[in-house]
XYZ file of C-alpha atoms in Angstrom:
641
model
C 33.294 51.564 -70.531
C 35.330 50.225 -67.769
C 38.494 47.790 -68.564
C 38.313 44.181 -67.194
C 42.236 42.668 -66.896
C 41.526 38.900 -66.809
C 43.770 37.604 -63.624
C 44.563 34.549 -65.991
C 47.594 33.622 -67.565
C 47.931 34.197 -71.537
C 49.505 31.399 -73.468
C 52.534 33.907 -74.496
C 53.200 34.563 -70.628
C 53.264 30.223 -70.093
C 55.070 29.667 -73.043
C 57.535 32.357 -71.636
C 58.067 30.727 -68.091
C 58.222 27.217 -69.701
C 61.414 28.507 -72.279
C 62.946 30.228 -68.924
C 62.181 27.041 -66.967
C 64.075 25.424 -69.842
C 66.650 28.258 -70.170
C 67.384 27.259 -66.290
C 67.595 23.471 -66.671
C 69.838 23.145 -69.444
C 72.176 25.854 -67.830
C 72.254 23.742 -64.951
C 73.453 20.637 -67.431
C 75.919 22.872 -68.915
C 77.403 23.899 -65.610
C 77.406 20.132 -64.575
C 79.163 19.371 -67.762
C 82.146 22.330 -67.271
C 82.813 21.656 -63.894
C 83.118 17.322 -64.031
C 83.682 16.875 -67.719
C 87.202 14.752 -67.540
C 87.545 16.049 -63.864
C 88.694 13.443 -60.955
C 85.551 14.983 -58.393
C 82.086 14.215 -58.913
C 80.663 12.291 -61.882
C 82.937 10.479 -64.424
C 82.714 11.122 -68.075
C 80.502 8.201 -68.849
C 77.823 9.349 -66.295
C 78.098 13.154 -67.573
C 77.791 11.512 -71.290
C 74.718 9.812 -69.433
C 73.461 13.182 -68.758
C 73.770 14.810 -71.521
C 72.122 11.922 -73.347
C 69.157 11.957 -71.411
C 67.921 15.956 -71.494
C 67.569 15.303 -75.072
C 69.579 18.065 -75.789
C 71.655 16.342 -78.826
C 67.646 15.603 -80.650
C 66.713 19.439 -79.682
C 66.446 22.193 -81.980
C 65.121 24.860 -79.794
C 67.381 28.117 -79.929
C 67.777 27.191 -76.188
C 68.639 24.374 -76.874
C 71.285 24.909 -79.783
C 72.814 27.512 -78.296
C 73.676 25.862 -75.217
C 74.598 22.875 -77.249
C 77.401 24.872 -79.268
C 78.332 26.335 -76.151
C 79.298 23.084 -74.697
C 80.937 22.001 -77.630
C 83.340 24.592 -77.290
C 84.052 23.318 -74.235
C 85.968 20.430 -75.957
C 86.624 21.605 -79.492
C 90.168 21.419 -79.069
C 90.457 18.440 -77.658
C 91.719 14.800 -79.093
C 88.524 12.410 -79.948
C 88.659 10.432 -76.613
C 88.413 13.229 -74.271
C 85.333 15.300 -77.086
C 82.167 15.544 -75.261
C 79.725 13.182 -77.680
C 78.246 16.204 -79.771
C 78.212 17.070 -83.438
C 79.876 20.120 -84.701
C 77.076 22.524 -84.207
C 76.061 25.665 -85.932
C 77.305 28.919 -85.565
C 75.211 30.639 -82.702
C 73.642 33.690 -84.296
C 72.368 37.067 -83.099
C 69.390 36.755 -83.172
C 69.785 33.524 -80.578
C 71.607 35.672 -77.990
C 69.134 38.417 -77.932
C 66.470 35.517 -77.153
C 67.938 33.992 -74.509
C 69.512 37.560 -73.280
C 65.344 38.272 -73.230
C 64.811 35.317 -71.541
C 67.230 35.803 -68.323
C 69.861 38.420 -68.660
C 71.811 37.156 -65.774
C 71.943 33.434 -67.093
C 72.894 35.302 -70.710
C 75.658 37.036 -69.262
C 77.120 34.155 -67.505
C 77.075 31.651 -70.915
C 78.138 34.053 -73.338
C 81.450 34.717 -71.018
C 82.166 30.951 -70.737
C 81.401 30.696 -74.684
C 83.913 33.778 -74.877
C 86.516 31.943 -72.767
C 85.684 28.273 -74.075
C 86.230 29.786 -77.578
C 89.567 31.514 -77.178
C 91.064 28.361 -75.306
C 89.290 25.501 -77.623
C 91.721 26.662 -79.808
C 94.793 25.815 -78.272
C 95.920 29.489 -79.089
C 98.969 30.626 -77.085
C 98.162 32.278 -73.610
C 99.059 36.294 -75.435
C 96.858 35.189 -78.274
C 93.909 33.598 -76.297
C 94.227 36.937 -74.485
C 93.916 39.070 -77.493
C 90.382 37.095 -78.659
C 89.082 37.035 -75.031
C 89.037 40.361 -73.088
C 88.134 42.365 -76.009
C 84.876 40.180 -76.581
C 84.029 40.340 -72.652
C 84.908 44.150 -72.064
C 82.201 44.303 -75.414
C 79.811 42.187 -73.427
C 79.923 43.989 -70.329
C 79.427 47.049 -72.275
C 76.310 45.783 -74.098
C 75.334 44.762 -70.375
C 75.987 48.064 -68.701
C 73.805 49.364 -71.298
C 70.642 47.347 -70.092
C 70.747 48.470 -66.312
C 71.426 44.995 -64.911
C 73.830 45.555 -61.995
C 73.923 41.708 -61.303
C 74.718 41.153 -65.356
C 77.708 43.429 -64.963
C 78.776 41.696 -61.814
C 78.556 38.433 -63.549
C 80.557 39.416 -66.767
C 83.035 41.057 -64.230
C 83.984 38.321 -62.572
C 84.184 36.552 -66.024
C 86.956 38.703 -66.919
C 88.655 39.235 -63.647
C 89.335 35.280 -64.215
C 91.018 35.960 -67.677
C 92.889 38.810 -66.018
C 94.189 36.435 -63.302
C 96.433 35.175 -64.791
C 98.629 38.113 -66.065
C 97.403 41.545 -64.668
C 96.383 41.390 -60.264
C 95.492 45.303 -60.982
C 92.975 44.852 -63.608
C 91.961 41.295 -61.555
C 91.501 43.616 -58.320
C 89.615 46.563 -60.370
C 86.811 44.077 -61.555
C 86.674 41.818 -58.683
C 86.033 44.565 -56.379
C 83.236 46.081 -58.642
C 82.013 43.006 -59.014
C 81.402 41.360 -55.205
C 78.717 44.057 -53.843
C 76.573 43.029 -56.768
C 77.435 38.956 -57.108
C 74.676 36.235 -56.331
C 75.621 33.852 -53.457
C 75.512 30.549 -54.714
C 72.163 28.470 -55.640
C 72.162 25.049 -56.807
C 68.954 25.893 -58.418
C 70.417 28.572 -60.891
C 73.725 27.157 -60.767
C 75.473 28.286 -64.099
C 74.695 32.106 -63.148
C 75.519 31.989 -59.873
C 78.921 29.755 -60.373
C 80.991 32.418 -60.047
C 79.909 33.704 -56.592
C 80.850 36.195 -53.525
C 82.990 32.969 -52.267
C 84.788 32.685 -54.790
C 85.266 36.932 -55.827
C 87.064 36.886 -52.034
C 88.871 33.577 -52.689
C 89.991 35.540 -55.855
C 90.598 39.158 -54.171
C 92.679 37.544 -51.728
C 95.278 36.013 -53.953
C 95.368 39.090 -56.510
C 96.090 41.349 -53.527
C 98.809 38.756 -52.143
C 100.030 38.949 -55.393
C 100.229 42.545 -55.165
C 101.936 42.663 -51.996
C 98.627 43.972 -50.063
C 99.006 41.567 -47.352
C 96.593 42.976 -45.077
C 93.673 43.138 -48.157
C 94.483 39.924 -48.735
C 93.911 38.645 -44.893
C 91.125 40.297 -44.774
C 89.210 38.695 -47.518
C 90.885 35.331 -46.393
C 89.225 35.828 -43.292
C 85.972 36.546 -44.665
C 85.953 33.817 -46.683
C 86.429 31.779 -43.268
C 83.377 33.907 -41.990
C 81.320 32.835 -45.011
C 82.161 29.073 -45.369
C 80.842 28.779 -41.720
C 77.868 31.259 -42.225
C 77.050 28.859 -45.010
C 77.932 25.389 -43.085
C 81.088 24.944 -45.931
C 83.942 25.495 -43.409
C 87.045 23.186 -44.230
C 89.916 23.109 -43.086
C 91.126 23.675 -46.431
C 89.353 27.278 -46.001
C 92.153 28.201 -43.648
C 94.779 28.100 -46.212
C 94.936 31.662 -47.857
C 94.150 33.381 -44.075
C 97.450 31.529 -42.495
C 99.662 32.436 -45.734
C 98.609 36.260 -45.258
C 99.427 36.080 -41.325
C 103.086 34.176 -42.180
C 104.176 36.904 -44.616
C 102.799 39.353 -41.830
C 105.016 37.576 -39.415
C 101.900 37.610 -37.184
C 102.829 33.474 -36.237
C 101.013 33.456 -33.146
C 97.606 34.058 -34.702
C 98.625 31.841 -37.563
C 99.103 29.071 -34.691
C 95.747 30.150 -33.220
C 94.112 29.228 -37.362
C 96.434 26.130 -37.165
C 94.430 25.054 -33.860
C 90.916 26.039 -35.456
C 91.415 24.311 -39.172
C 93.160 21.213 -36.797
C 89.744 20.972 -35.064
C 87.801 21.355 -38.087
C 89.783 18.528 -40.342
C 89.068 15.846 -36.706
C 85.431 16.787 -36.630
C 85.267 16.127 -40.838
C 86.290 12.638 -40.350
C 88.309 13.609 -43.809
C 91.988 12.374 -43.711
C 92.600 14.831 -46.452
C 92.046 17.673 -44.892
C 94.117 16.715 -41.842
C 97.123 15.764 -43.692
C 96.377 19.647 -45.330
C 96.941 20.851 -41.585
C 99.632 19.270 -41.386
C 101.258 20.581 -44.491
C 100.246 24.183 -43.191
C 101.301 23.788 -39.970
C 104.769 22.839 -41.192
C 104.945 25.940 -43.540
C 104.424 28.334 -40.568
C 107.070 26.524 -38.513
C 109.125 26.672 -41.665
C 108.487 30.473 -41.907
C 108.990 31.581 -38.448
C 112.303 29.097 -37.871
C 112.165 29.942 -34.059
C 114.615 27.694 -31.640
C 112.686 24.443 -31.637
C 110.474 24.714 -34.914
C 112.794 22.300 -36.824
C 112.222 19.698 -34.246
C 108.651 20.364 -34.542
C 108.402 19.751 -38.411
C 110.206 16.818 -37.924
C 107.530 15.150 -35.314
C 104.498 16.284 -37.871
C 106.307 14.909 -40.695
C 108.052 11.651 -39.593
C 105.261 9.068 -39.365
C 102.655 9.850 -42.537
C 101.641 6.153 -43.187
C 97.971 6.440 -41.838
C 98.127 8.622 -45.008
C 99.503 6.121 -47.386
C 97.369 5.453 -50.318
C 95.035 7.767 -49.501
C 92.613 9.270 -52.961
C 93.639 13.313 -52.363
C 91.507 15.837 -54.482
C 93.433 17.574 -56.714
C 94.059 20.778 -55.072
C 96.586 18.750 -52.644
C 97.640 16.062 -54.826
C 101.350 17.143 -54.200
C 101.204 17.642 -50.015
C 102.727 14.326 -49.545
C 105.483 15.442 -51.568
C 105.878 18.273 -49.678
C 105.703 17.058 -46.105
C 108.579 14.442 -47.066
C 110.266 17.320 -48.335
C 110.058 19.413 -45.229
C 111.080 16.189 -43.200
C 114.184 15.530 -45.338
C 115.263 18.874 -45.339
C 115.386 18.820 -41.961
C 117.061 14.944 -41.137
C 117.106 13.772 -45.021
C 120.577 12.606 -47.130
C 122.039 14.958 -49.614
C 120.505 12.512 -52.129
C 117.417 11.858 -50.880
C 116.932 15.146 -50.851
C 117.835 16.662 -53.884
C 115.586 13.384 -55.961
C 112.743 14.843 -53.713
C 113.044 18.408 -54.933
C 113.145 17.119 -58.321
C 110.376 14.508 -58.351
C 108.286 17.308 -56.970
C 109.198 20.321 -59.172
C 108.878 17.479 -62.228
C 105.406 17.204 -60.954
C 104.665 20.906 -61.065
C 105.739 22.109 -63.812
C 103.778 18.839 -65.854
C 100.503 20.370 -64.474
C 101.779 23.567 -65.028
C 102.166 22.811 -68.594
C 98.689 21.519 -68.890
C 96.642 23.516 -66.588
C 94.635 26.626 -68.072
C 96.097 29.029 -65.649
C 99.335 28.083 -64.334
C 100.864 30.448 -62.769
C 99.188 29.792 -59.353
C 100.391 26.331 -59.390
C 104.348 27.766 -60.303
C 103.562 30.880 -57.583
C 103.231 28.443 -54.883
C 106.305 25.695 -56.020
C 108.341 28.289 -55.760
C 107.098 29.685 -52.315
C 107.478 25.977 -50.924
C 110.697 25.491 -51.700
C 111.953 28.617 -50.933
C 111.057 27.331 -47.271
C 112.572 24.137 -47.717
C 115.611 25.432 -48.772
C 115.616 28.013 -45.999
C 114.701 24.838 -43.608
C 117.586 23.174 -45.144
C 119.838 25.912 -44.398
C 120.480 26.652 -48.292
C 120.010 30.086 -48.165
C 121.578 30.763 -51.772
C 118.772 28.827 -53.092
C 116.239 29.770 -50.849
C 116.879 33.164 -52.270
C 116.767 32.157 -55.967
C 113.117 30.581 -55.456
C 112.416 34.274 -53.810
C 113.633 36.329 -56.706
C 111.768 33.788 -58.851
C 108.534 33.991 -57.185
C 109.239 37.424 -57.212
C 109.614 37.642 -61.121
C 106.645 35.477 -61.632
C 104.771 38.790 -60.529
C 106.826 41.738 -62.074
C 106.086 39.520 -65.135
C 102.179 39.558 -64.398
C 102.117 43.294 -63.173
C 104.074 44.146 -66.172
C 101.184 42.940 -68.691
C 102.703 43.031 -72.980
C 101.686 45.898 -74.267
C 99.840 44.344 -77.030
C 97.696 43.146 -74.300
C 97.352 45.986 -72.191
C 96.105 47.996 -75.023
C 93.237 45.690 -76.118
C 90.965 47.753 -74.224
C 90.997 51.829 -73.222
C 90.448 50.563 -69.402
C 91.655 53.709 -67.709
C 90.492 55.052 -64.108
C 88.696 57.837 -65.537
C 86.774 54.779 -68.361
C 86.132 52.728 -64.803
C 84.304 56.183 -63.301
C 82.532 56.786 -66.252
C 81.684 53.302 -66.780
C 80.084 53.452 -63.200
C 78.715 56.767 -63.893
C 76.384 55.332 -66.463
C 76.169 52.367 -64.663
C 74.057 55.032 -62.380
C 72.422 56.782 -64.693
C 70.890 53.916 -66.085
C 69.737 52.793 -62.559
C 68.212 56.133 -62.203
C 66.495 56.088 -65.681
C 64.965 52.834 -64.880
C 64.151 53.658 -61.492
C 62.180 56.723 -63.196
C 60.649 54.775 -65.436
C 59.188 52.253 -62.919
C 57.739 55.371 -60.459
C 56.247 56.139 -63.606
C 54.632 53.308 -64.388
C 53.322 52.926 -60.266
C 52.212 56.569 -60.418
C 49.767 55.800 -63.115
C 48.312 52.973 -61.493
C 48.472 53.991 -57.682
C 47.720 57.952 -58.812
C 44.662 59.217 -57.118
C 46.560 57.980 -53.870
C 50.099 59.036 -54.507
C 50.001 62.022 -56.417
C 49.803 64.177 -53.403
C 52.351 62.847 -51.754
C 54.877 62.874 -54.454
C 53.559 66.585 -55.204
C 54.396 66.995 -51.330
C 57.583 65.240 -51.783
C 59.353 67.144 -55.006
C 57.934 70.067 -53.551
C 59.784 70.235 -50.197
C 63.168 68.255 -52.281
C 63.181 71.254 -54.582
C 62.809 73.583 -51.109
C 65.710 72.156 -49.633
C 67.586 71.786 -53.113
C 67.162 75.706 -53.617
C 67.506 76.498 -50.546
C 70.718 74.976 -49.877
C 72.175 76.503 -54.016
C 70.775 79.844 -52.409
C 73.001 79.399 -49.238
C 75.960 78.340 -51.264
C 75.847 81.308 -54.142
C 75.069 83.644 -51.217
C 78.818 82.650 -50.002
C 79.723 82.537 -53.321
C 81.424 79.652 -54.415
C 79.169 78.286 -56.735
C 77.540 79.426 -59.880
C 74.174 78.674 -59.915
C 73.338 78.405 -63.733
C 75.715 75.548 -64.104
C 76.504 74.209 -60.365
C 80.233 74.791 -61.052
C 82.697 76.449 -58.490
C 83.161 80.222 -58.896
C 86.768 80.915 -59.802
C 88.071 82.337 -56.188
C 86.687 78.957 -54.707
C 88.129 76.717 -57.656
C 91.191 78.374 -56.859
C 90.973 77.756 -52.860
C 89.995 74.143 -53.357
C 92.688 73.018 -56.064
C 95.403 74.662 -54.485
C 95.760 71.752 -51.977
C 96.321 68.360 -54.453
C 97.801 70.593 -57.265
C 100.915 70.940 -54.654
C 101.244 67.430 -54.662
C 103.481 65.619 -56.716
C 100.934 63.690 -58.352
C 100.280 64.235 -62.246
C 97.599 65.919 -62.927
C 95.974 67.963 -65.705
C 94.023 71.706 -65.674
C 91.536 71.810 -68.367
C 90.384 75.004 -70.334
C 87.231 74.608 -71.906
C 85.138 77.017 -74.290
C 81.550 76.260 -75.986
C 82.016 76.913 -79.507
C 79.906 79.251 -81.495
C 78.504 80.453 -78.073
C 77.752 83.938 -79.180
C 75.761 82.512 -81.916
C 73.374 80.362 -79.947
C 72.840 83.195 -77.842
C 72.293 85.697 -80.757
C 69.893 83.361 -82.829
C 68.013 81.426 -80.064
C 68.211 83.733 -76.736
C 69.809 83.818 -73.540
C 67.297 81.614 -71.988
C 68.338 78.997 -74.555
C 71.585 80.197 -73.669
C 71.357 79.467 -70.143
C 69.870 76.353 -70.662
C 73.123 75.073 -72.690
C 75.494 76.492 -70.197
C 73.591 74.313 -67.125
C 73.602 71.468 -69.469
C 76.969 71.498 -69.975
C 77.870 71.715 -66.244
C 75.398 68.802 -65.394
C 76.712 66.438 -68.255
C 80.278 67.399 -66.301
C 79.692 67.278 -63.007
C 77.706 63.848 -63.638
C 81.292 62.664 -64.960
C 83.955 63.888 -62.431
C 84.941 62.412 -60.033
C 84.621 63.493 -56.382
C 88.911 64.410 -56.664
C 88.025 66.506 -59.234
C 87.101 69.887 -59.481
C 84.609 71.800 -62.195
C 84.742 76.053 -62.663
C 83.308 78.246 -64.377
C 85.999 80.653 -65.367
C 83.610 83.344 -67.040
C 80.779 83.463 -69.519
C 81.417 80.160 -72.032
C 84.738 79.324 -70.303
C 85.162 76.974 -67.815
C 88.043 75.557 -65.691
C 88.727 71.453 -65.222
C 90.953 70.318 -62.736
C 91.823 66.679 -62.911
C 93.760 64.913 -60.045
C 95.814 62.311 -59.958
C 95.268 61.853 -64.302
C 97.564 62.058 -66.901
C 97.007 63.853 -70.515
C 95.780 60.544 -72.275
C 93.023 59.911 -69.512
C 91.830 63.211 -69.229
C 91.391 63.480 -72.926
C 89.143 59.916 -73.162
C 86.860 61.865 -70.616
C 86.771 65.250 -72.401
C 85.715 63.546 -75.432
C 82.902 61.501 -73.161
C 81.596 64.957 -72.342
C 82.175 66.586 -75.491
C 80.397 63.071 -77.319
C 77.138 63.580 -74.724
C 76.958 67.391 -75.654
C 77.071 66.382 -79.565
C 74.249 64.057 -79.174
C 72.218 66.247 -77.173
C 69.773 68.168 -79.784
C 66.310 69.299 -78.412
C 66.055 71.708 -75.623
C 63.295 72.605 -73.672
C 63.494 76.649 -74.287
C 63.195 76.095 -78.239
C 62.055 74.026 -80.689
C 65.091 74.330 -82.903
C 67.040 70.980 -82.847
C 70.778 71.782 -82.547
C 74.107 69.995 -80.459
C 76.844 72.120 -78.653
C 80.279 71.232 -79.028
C 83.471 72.668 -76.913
C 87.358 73.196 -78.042
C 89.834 72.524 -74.933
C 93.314 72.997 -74.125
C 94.601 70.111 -71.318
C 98.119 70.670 -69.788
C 99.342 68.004 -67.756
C 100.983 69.046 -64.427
C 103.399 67.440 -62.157
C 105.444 69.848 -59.693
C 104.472 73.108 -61.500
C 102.416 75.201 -58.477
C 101.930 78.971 -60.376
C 98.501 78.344 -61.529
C 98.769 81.416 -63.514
C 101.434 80.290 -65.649
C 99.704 77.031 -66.047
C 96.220 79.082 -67.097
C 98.279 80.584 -69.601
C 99.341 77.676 -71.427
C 95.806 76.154 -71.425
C 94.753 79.207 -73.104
C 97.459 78.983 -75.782
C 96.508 75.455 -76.511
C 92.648 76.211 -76.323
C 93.737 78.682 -79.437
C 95.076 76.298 -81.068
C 92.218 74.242 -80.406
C 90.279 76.666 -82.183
C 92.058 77.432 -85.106
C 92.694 74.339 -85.938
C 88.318 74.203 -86.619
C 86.765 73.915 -82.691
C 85.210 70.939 -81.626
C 89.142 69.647 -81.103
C 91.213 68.814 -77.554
C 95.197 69.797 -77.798
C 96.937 68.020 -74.734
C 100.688 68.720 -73.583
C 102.537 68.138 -70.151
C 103.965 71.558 -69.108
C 107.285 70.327 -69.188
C 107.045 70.048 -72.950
C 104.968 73.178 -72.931
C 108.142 75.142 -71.460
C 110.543 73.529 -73.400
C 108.612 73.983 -76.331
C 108.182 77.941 -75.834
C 111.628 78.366 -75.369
């Protein structure tokens, strides 16, 4: 009997794209709602309490519906009663409620459940450490559970999530998941705007000020000037786009093309229309005079700052809200009274550090007071305080690169976790990739089975052709893919010289004898190449995997310190465990290994180093295998002696 597929929609597959249809609209009120709620730009509160009023979300009991609703109460939990969004205290969202609307649209999942993470932490008015401590824990856990469903876009979005929590204290751990983050991003759609929020614009916007704050000044132009590339691919140039781009070129020294950007945003404010933005060129254009201090660029800031009453009363957004105080800072600290002066700088760092107080991440807003008037005072010839604001700005980010330790240890977020984390990342891709060749082979088969037959045939040619070449020269072992020792040697000779810490690894399968006793060699062999695929899947491309000899096999790790290279021993070691049926026997058993890890930093005699491996891969041993014993070799030495 032949099988009819009706080309009809079921009810289940309607009812599912109405809920995502509703999933969609309601994240788009929610998104409205973060962005405007209390906000000067766009819709007032009464109009957003309009809005909220009219989806009928406060009379809906959906889980869409209530979770979204709890999610937005968050928002304003904290808050006093006048400036609560008008919502009763909800119910607790459950698990069961994620998982439905995770089903629903994974992307749109990830991006509420990181604003409920944040909204949750701040609503109550915890202390920055303390919101920290609730926060990235909960989104590192979310971007785990997402890594674990394949969605490279889901990660991205959970990234970016926590690159903004990391902003504000850590520029290294910002620039690690920002830069993971942008190849996968969504560009912005109004459509699906609460997943896409959070977009490529704004990942360089971000990059660009962690790397400033880093001191990579030419990263940081360089994402500047994409973001310039963007806003006009996208018809969003501004002149307020310039900004970042004609910082990066000022602490370059590179004035001329910061003049050249000057002339461009210039050109861009006339054709807006926007007085805003032009006063913003002028506040810019001052800076770089202010900066470069060239004969003549004092007389220059004063004719651009003299006459600003075609500005007077103007409504300024809040990202500029203090340029006026500014340019009448650079004018009087070029013509202005000792007086006048000095009320100016305080009026205007009063201002700053009010919002400062306030604002959810202030440091930004304190980074650039003290970079302004560090130029004023350097304008004003006050170079003692000129160089105060300087050491300040500079202690601003020691204080940020220097994250508590109570805060840097909330999460094991190591270089070699970040590889394996993208390793699996990978894997998963693959797995799913498999999985839907699979399902196209059994629909398309008659017509494709020849060609993938084809296809794997002539891979596995070239795959065992090129093994063949390479164990013909003889540096790699081709039961487990691994360097032979002589070419382990020859390639780790190189970075071990280096001064960089690094760490050899001895490993040994334990109860190796025994497998091959009970089950056979074949079932033998088959461990052995399982073991060097699970670690060669997990090295990097730095690193470099040998077999030393029979169930022994060499790790060299560089550029990694004892700590890290344990957390990735015990990846492997965990994989091995829970690895149980093999394809040469029916018996179910796992493998385990015992390891000895020396850390090495200036210590080139690879023999003496080999030696102290093996004394702590005894050790390993006795103390019951399955174990890793790590030491630096300094502390080996002085330990022996």
């Amino acid at each position: 009997m032949a099988l009819v597929f009706s080309a009809f929609p079921t009810t289940a597959n309607i009812n599912q794209t109405a809920e995502e249809e509703k999933f969609r609209q309601l994240g788009n009120l929610l998104k409205a709602v973060v962005y405007q709620w209390n906000s000067p730009a766009g819709l007032n509160n009464i109009e957003i309490a309009r809005l909220i009023e009219e989806s009928g979300i406060k009379r809906d009991n959906s889980t869409i519906a209530s979770v979204i609703r709890a999610v937005m109460y968050e928002m304003t939990a904290g808050n006093i009663k006048e400036d609560k969004l008008p919502l009763d205290t909800p119910n607790a969202i459950t698990e069961k409620q994620w998982q439905y609307l995770k089903n629903l649209n994974i992307d749109r999942y990830a991006a509420l459940k990181s604003y409920y993470v944040i909204a949750s932490a701040a609503s109550r008015r915890y202390k920055q450490s303390e919101r920290l401590k609730r926060s990235i824990p909960s989104l590192h856990a979310l971007k785990e559970e997402l890594i674990q469903s394949g969605s490279t876009t889901a990660v991205a979005i959970s990234s970016i999530w926590l690159a903004m929590e990391y902003s504000e204290l850590h520029p290294l751990k910002t620039v690690v998941e920002l830069e993971y983050a942008l190849p996968h991003l969504p560009d912005y759609d109004e459509k699906y705007s609460l997943e896409t929020a959070l977009d490529k614009t704004l990942a360089h916007s971000w990059l660009a000020e962690a790397y400033m704050n880093l001191n990579v000044i030419s990263r940081s132009l360089e994402h500047n000037l994409q973001l310039i590339e963007q806003a006009k691919k996208n018809s969003r140039l501004s002149a307020f786009t310039f900004s970042g781009a004609i910082e990066a070129l000022c602490r370059l020294t590179n004035f001329s093309e910061a003049l050249k950007l000057i002339k461009e945003a210039n050109f861009v404010a006339r054709q807006s229309g926007d007085l805003s933005q032009e006063l913003f060129v002028l506040m810019l254009e001052a800076g770089v005079y202010a900066n470069r201090l060239q004969p003549g660029d004092k007389q220059r800031i004063q004719r651009i700052t003299t006459d600003l009453s075609r500005f007077k009363d103007l409504k300024l957004p809040v990202n500029i809200i203090t340029s006026p105080l500014i340019l009448n800072l650079y004018n009087l600290a070029v013509i202005g009274s000792d007086t006048d002066f000095k009320q100016a700088i305080i009026s205007y760092s009063l201002k700053i550090n009010n919002e400062a107080e306030v604002a959810y991440y202030s440091r930004p807003l304190l980074l650039n007071k003290h970079q302004q008037l560090r130029n004023i005072y350097k304008l004003r010839g006050d170079f003692e305080k000129a160089l105060f604001h300087q050491q300040e700005y500079e202690n601003l980010l020691v204080q940020s690169r220097n994250l508590p330790e109570q805060l840097d240890n909330l999460v094991n977020d190591s270089p070699l976790e970040r590889d394996i984390t993208i390793s699996k990342l990978q894997r998963l891709a693959l797995s799913k990739d498999k999985q839907n060749l699979a399902l196209k082979a059994e629909r398309l088969q008659a017509i494709l089975f020849g060609v993938v037959a084809a296809l794997t045939t002539l891979l596995l040619f070239w795959f065992w052709r090129g093994q063949r070449s390479k164990a013909k020269l003889g540096d790699i072992d081709d039961l487990t893919g691994a360097f032979t020792r002589r070419a382990m040697f020859r390639a780790a000779s190189k970075p071990m010289s280096s001064k960089v810490a690094s760490c050899l690894v001895l490993i040994d399968l334990d109860h190796f004898k025994r497998i091959n006793d009970r089950f056979g060699h074949v079932v033998g062999d088959e461990v052995l190449s399982t073991f060097g695929r699970v670690t060669r899947e997990r090295i990097r491309k730095t690193d470099t995997f040998c077999r030393y000899g029979g169930e022994e096999f060499l790790l060299y790790l560089h550029d990694t310190n004892e700590d890290n290279a344990a957390t990735l021993l015990k990846d492997i070691k965990r994989s091995m465990e829970l690895h149980t049926h093999w394809q040469a026997t029916d018996e179910v058993f796992s493998v385990s290994f015992s390891a000895g890890v020396v850390e090495i930093k200036g210590e080139k005699n690879i023999e003496k180093i080999i030696k102290a491996c093996d004394h702590l891969l005894y050790k390993a041993k006795n103390a019951g295998r399955g174990k890793i014993e790590t030491v630096s070799i300094q502390r080996y030495f002085t330990e022996q002696v």
